[in-house]
mmCIF file of C-alpha atoms in Angstrom:
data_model
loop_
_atom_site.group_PDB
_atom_site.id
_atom_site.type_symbol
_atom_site.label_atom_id
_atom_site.label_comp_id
_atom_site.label_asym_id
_atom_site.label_seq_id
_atom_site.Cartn_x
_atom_site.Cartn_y
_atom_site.Cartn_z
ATOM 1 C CA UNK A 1 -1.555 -20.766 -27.987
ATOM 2 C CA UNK A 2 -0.810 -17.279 -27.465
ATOM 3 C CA UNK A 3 1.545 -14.510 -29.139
ATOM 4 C CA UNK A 4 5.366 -14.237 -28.358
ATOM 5 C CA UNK A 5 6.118 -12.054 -25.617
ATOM 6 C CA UNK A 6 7.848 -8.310 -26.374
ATOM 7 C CA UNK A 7 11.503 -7.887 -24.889
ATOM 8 C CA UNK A 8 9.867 -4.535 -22.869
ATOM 9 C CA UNK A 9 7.053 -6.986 -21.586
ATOM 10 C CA UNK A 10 9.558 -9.838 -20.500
ATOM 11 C CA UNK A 11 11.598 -6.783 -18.605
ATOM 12 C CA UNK A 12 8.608 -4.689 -17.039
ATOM 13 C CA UNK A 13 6.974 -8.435 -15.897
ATOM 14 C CA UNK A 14 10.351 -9.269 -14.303
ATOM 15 C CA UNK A 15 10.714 -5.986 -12.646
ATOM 16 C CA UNK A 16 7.207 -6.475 -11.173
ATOM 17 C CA UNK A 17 7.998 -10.046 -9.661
ATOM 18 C CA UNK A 18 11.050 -8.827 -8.341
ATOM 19 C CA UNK A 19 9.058 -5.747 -6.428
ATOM 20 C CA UNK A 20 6.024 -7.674 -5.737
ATOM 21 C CA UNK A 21 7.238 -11.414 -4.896
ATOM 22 C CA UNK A 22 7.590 -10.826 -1.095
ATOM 23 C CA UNK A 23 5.526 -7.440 -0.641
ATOM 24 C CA UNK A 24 1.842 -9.000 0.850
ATOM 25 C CA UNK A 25 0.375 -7.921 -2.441
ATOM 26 C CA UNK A 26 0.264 -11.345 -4.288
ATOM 27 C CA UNK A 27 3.139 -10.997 -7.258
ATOM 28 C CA UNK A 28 1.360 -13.390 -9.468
ATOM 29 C CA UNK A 29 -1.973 -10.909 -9.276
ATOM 30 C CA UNK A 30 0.431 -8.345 -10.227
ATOM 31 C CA UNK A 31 1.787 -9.801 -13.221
ATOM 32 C CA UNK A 32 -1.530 -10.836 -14.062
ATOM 33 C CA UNK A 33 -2.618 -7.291 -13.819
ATOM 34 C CA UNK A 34 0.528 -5.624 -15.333
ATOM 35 C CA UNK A 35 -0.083 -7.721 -18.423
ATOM 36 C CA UNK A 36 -3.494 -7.656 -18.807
ATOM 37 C CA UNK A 37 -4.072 -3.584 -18.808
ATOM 38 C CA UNK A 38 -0.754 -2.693 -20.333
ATOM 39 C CA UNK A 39 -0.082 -5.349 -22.734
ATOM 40 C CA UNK A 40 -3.401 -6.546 -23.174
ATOM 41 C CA UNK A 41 -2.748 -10.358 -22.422
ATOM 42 C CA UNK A 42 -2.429 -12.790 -19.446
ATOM 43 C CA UNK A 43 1.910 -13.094 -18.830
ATOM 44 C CA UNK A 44 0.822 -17.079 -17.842
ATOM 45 C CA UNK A 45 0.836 -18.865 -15.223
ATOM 46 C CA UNK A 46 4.419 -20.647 -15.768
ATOM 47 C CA UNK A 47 5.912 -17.767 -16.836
ATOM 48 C CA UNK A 48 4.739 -16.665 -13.446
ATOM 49 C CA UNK A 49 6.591 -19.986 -11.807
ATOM 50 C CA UNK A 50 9.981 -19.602 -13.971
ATOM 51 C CA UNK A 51 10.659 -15.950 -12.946
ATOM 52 C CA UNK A 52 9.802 -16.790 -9.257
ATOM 53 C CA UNK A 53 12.681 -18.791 -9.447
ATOM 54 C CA UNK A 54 14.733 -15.295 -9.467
ATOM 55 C CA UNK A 55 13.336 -13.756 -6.258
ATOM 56 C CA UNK A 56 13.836 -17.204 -4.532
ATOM 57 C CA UNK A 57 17.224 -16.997 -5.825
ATOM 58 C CA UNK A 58 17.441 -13.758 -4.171
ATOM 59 C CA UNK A 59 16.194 -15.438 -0.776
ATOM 60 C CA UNK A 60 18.629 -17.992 -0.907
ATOM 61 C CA UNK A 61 21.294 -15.201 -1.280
ATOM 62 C CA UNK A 62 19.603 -13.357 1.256
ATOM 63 C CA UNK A 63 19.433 -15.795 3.976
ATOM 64 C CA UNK A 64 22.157 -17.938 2.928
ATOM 65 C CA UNK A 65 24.159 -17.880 6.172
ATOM 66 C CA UNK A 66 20.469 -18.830 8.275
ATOM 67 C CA UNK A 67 20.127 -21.472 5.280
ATOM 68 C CA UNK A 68 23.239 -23.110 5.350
ATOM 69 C CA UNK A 69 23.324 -22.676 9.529
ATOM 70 C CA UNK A 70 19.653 -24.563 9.324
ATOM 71 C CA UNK A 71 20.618 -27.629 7.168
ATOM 72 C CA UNK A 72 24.077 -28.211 9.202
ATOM 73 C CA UNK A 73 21.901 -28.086 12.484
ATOM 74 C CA UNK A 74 19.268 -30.554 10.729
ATOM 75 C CA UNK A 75 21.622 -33.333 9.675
ATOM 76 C CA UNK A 76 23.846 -32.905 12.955
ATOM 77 C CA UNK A 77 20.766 -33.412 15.368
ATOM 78 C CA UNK A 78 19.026 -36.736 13.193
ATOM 79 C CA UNK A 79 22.139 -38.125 14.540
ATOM 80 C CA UNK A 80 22.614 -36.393 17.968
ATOM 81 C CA UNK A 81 19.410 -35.754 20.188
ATOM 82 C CA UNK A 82 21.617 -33.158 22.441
ATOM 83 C CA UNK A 83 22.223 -31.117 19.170
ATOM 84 C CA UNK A 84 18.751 -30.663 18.729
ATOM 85 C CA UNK A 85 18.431 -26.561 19.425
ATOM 86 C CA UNK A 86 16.073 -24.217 17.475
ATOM 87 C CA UNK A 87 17.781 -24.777 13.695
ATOM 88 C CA UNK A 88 17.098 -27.993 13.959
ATOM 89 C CA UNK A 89 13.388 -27.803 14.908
ATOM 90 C CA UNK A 90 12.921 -25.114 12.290
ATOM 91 C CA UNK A 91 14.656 -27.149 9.874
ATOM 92 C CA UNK A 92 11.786 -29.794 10.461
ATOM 93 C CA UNK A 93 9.294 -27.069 10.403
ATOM 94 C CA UNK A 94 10.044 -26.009 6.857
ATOM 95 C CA UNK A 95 9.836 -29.482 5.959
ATOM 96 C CA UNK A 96 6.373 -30.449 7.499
ATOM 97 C CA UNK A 97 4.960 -26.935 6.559
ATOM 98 C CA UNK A 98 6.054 -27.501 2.657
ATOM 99 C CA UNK A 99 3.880 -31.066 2.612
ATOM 100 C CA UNK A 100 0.317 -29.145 2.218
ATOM 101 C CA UNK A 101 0.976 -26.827 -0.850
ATOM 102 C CA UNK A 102 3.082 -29.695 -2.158
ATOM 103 C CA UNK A 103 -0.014 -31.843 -2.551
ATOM 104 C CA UNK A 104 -2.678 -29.278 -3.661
ATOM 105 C CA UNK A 105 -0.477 -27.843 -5.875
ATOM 106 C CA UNK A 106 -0.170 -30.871 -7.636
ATOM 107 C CA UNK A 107 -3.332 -31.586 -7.349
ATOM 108 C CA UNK A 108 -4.849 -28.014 -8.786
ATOM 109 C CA UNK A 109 -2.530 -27.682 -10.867
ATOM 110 C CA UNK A 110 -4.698 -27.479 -14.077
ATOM 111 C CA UNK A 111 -7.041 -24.964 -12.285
ATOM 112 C CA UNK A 112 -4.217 -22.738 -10.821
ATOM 113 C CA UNK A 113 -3.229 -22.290 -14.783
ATOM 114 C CA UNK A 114 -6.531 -21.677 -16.172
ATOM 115 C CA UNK A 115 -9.777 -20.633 -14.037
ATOM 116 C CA UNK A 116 -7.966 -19.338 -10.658
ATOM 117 C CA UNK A 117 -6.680 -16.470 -13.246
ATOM 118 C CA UNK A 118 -9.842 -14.681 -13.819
ATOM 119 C CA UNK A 119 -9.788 -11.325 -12.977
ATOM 120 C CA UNK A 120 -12.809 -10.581 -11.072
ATOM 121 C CA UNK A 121 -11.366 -13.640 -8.929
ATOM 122 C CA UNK A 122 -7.715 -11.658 -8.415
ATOM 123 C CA UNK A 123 -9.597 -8.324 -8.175
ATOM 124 C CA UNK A 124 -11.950 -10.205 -5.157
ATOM 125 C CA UNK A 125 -8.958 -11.943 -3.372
ATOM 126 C CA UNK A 126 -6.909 -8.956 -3.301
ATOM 127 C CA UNK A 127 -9.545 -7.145 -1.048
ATOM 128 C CA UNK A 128 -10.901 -10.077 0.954
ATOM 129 C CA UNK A 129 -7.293 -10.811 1.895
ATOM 130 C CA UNK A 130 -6.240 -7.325 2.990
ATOM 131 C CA UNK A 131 -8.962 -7.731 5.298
ATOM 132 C CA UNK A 132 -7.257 -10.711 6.642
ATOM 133 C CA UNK A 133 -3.986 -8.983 7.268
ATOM 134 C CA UNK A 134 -5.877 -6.105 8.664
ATOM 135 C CA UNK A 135 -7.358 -8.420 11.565
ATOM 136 C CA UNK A 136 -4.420 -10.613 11.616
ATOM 137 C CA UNK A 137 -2.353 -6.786 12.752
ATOM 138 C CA UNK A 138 -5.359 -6.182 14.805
ATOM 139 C CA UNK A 139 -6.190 -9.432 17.411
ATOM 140 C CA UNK A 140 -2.053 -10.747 16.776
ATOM 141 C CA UNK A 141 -0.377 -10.256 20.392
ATOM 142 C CA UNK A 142 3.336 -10.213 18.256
ATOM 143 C CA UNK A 143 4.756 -11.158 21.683
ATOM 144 C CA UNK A 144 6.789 -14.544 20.240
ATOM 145 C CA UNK A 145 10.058 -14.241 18.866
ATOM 146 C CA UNK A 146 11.199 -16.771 16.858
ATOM 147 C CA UNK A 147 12.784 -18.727 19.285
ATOM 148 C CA UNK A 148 9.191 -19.781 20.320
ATOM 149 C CA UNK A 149 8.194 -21.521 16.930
ATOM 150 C CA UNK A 150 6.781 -24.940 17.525
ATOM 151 C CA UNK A 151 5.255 -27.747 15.098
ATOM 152 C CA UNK A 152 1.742 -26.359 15.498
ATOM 153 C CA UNK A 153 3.211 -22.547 14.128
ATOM 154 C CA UNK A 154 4.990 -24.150 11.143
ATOM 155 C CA UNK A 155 1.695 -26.723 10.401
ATOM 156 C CA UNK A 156 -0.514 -23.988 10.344
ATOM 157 C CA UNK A 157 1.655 -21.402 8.191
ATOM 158 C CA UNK A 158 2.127 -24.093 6.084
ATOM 159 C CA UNK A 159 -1.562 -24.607 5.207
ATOM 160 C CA UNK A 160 -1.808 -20.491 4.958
ATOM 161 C CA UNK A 161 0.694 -20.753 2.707
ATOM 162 C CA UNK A 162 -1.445 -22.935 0.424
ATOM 163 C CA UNK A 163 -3.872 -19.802 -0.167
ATOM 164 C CA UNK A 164 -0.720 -18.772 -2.153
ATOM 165 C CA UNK A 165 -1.950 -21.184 -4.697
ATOM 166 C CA UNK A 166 -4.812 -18.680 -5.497
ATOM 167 C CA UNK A 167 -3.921 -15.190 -7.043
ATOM 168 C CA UNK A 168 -4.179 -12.394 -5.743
ATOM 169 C CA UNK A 169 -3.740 -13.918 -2.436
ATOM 170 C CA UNK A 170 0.149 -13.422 -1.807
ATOM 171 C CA UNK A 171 2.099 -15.997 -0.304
ATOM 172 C CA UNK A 172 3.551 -14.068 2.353
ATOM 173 C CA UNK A 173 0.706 -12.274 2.992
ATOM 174 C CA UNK A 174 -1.039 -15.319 4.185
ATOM 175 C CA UNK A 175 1.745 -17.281 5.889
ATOM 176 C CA UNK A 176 2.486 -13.522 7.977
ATOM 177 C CA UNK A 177 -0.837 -13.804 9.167
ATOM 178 C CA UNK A 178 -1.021 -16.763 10.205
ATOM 179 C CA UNK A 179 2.004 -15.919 12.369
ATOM 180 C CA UNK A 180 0.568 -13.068 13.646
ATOM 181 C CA UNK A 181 -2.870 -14.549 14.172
ATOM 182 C CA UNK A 182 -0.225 -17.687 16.431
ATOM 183 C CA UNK A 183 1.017 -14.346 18.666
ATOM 184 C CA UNK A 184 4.646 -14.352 16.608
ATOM 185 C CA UNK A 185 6.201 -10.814 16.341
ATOM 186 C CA UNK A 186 6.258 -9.507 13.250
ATOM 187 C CA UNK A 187 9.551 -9.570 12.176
ATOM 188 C CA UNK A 188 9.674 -13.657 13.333
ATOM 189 C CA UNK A 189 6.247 -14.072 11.205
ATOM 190 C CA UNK A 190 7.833 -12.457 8.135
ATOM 191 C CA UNK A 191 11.202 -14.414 8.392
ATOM 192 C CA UNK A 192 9.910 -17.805 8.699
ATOM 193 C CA UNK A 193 7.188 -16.775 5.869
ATOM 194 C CA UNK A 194 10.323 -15.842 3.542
ATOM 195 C CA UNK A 195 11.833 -19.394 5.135
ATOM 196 C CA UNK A 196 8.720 -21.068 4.151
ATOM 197 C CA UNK A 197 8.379 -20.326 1.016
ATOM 198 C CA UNK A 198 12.159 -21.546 -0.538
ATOM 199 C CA UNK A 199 11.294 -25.081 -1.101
ATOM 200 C CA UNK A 200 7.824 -24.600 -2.324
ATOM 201 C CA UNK A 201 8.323 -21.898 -5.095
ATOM 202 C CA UNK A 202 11.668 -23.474 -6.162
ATOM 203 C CA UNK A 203 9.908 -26.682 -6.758
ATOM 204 C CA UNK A 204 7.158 -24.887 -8.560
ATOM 205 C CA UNK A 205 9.655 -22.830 -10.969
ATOM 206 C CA UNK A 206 11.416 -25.964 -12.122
ATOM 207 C CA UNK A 207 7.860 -28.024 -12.152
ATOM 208 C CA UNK A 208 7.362 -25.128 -14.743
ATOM 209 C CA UNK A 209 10.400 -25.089 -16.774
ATOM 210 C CA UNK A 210 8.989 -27.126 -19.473
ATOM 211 C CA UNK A 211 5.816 -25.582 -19.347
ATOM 212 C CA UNK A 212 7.295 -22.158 -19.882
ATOM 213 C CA UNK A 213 8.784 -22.314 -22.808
ATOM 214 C CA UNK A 214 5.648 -24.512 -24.240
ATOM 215 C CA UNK A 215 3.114 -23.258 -22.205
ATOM 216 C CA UNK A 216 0.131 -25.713 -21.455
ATOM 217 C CA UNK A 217 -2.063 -22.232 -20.850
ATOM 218 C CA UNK A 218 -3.389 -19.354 -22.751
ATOM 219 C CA UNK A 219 -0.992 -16.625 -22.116
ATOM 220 C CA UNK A 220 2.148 -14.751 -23.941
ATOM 221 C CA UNK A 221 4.734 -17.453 -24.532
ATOM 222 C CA UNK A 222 8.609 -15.888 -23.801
ATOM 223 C CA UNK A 223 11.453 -17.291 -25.400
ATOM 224 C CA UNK A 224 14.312 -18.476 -23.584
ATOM 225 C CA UNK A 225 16.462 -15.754 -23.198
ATOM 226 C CA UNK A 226 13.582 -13.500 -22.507
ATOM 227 C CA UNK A 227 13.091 -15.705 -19.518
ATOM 228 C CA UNK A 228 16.374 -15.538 -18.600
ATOM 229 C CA UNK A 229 16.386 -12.008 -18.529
ATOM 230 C CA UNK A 230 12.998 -11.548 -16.444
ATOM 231 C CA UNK A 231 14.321 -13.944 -13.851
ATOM 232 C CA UNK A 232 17.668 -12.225 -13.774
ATOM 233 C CA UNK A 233 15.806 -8.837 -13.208
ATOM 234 C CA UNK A 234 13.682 -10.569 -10.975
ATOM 235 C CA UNK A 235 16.272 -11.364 -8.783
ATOM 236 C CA UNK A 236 18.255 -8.090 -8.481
ATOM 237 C CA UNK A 237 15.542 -6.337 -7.706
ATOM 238 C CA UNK A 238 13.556 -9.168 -5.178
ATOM 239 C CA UNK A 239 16.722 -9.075 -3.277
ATOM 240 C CA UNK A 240 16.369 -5.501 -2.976
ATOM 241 C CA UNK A 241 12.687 -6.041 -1.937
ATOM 242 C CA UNK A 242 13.789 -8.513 0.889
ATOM 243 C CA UNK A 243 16.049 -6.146 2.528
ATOM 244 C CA UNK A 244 13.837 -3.378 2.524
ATOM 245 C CA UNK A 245 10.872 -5.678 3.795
ATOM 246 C CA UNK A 246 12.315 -6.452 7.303
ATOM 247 C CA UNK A 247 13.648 -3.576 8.090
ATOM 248 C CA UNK A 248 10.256 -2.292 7.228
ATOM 249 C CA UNK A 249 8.187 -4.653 9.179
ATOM 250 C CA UNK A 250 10.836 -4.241 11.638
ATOM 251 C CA UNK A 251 8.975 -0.779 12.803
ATOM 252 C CA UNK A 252 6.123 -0.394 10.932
ATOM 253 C CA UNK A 253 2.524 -2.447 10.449
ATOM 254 C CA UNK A 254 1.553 -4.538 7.238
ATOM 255 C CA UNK A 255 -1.249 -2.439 7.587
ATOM 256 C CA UNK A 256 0.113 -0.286 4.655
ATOM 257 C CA UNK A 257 0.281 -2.807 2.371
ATOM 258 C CA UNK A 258 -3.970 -3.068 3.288
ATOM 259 C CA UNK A 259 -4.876 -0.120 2.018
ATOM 260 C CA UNK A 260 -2.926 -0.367 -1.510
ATOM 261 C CA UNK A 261 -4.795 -3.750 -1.718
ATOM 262 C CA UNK A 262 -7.816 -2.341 -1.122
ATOM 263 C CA UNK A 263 -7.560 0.069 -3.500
ATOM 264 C CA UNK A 264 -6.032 -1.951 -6.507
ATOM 265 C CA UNK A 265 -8.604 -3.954 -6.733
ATOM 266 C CA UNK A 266 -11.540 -1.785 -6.660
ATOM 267 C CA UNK A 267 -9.519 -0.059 -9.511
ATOM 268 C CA UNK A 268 -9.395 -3.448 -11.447
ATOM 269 C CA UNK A 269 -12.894 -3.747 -10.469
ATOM 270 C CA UNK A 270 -14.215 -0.809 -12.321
ATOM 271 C CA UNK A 271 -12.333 -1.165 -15.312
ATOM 272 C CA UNK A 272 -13.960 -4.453 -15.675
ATOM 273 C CA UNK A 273 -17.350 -3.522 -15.226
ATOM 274 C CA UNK A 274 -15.916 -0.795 -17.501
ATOM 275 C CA UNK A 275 -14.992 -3.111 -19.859
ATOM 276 C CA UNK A 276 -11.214 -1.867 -19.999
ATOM 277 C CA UNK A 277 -9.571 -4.448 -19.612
ATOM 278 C CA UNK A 278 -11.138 -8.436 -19.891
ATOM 279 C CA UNK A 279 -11.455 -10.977 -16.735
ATOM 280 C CA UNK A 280 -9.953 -13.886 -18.554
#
């Protein structure tokens, strides 16, 4: 069992989901990160979940009008095949891509809590995968707007997104890659990524609920209203981070976010050979 979590830690870890959830730089290696050199102890992994549930909040806000647009179109078209336009099929989409990461993150869940945490492993991931996004930026045509999506884009997005399950990673890192690597434009990779993602990490946060507040893990253990807190400053400021995202990715490359990658994790690198900061 670890020690109780600070009031400062609970705010600076939900300020750093909030910035980090949907940036392609993995918020849960991040956290791990954040509260390993500065507070000297691992934040956990379903204190990671709970405060997730605050930036997907701040997705459901965000996209509340696409949401609520989506769902009408998917229950109108089960029973009318002539209202069967793009909603619907991306409505269906969602639901088939959510079925992988579903299953192996039931299945892993024990090792996404304990060994997928080591830092050498986060440090790794975070440079092997800007790699990915690199070359995903480089051979992507981006000619497909979203209007194009078919099964096959949301199948294999959806099995991207289970990379998510390892940190340092980033969940919409992987499933914009994917997109890109399918030919999507940018903008419709990164919006069906932030799509994606709702039913998966909202099932994850509440999987975590009880876990959270008697963790299962090594890790700082937050009370409740510090986890209230972090996943109310998690939200603010992920909704924030949405908004500036694609308008970002509207004219610019993710290769920006490759070269912070890059150089975050050589950093973690050498202050665990320098024995800084601990891998586990």
């Amino acid at each position: 069992m670890g020690e109780s979590m600070t009031w400062v830690q609970a705010l600076v870890l939900g300020l750093v989901q909030g910035l980090t959830e949907f940036l392609p730089v993995s918020s849960s290696a991040h956290l791990r990160i954040v509260s390993s050199v500065f507070f000297g102890d691992d934040a956990g992994a379903s204190f990671t979940a709970v405060t997730q549930l605050g930036t997907e909040a701040a997705v459901l806000v965000f996209f509340a009008k696409d949401i609520a647009r989506i769902v009408r179109a998917w229950f109108a078209g089960l029973g009318d095949s002539a209202r069967r336009g793009l909603d619907y099929r991306i409505g269906w989409y969602v639901i088939i891509a959510t079925i992988p990461i579903g299953v192996l993150g039931l299945l892993f869940k024990d090792q996404i809590r304990t060994g997928a945490r080591n830092l050498w492993l986060v440090s790794f991931m975070l440079i092997a995968f800007a790699l990915v996004i690199a070359a995903s930026e480089y051979y992507g045509r981006k000619q497909r707007p979203i209007e194009q999506l078919t099964t096959r884009d949301g199948l294999v997005m959806g099995f991207a997104q289970c990379l998510a399950l390892i940190p340092g990673v980033s969940r919409s890192g992987a499933t914009s890659s994917a997109g890109l690597f399918l030919g999507l434009e940018r903008e419709a990779a990164v919006r069906f990524s932030f799509l994606l993602a709702i039913p998966a990490v909202t099932a994850s946060g509440l999987f975590s609920l009880p876990d959270a507040f008697e963790p299962a893990g090594a890790g700082l253990n937050a009370s409740g209203p510090q986890l209230l807190v972090a996943t109310l400053v998690s939200f603010i400021v992920g909704y924030a981070a949405v908004a500036w995202l694609l308008r970002f990715v509207a004219r610019h490359s993710l290769n920006w976010f490759v070269g912070y990658r890059i150089l975050l994790g050589l950093t973690i690198m050498g202050l665990l050979a320098g024995g800084v900061v601990s891998a586990t």
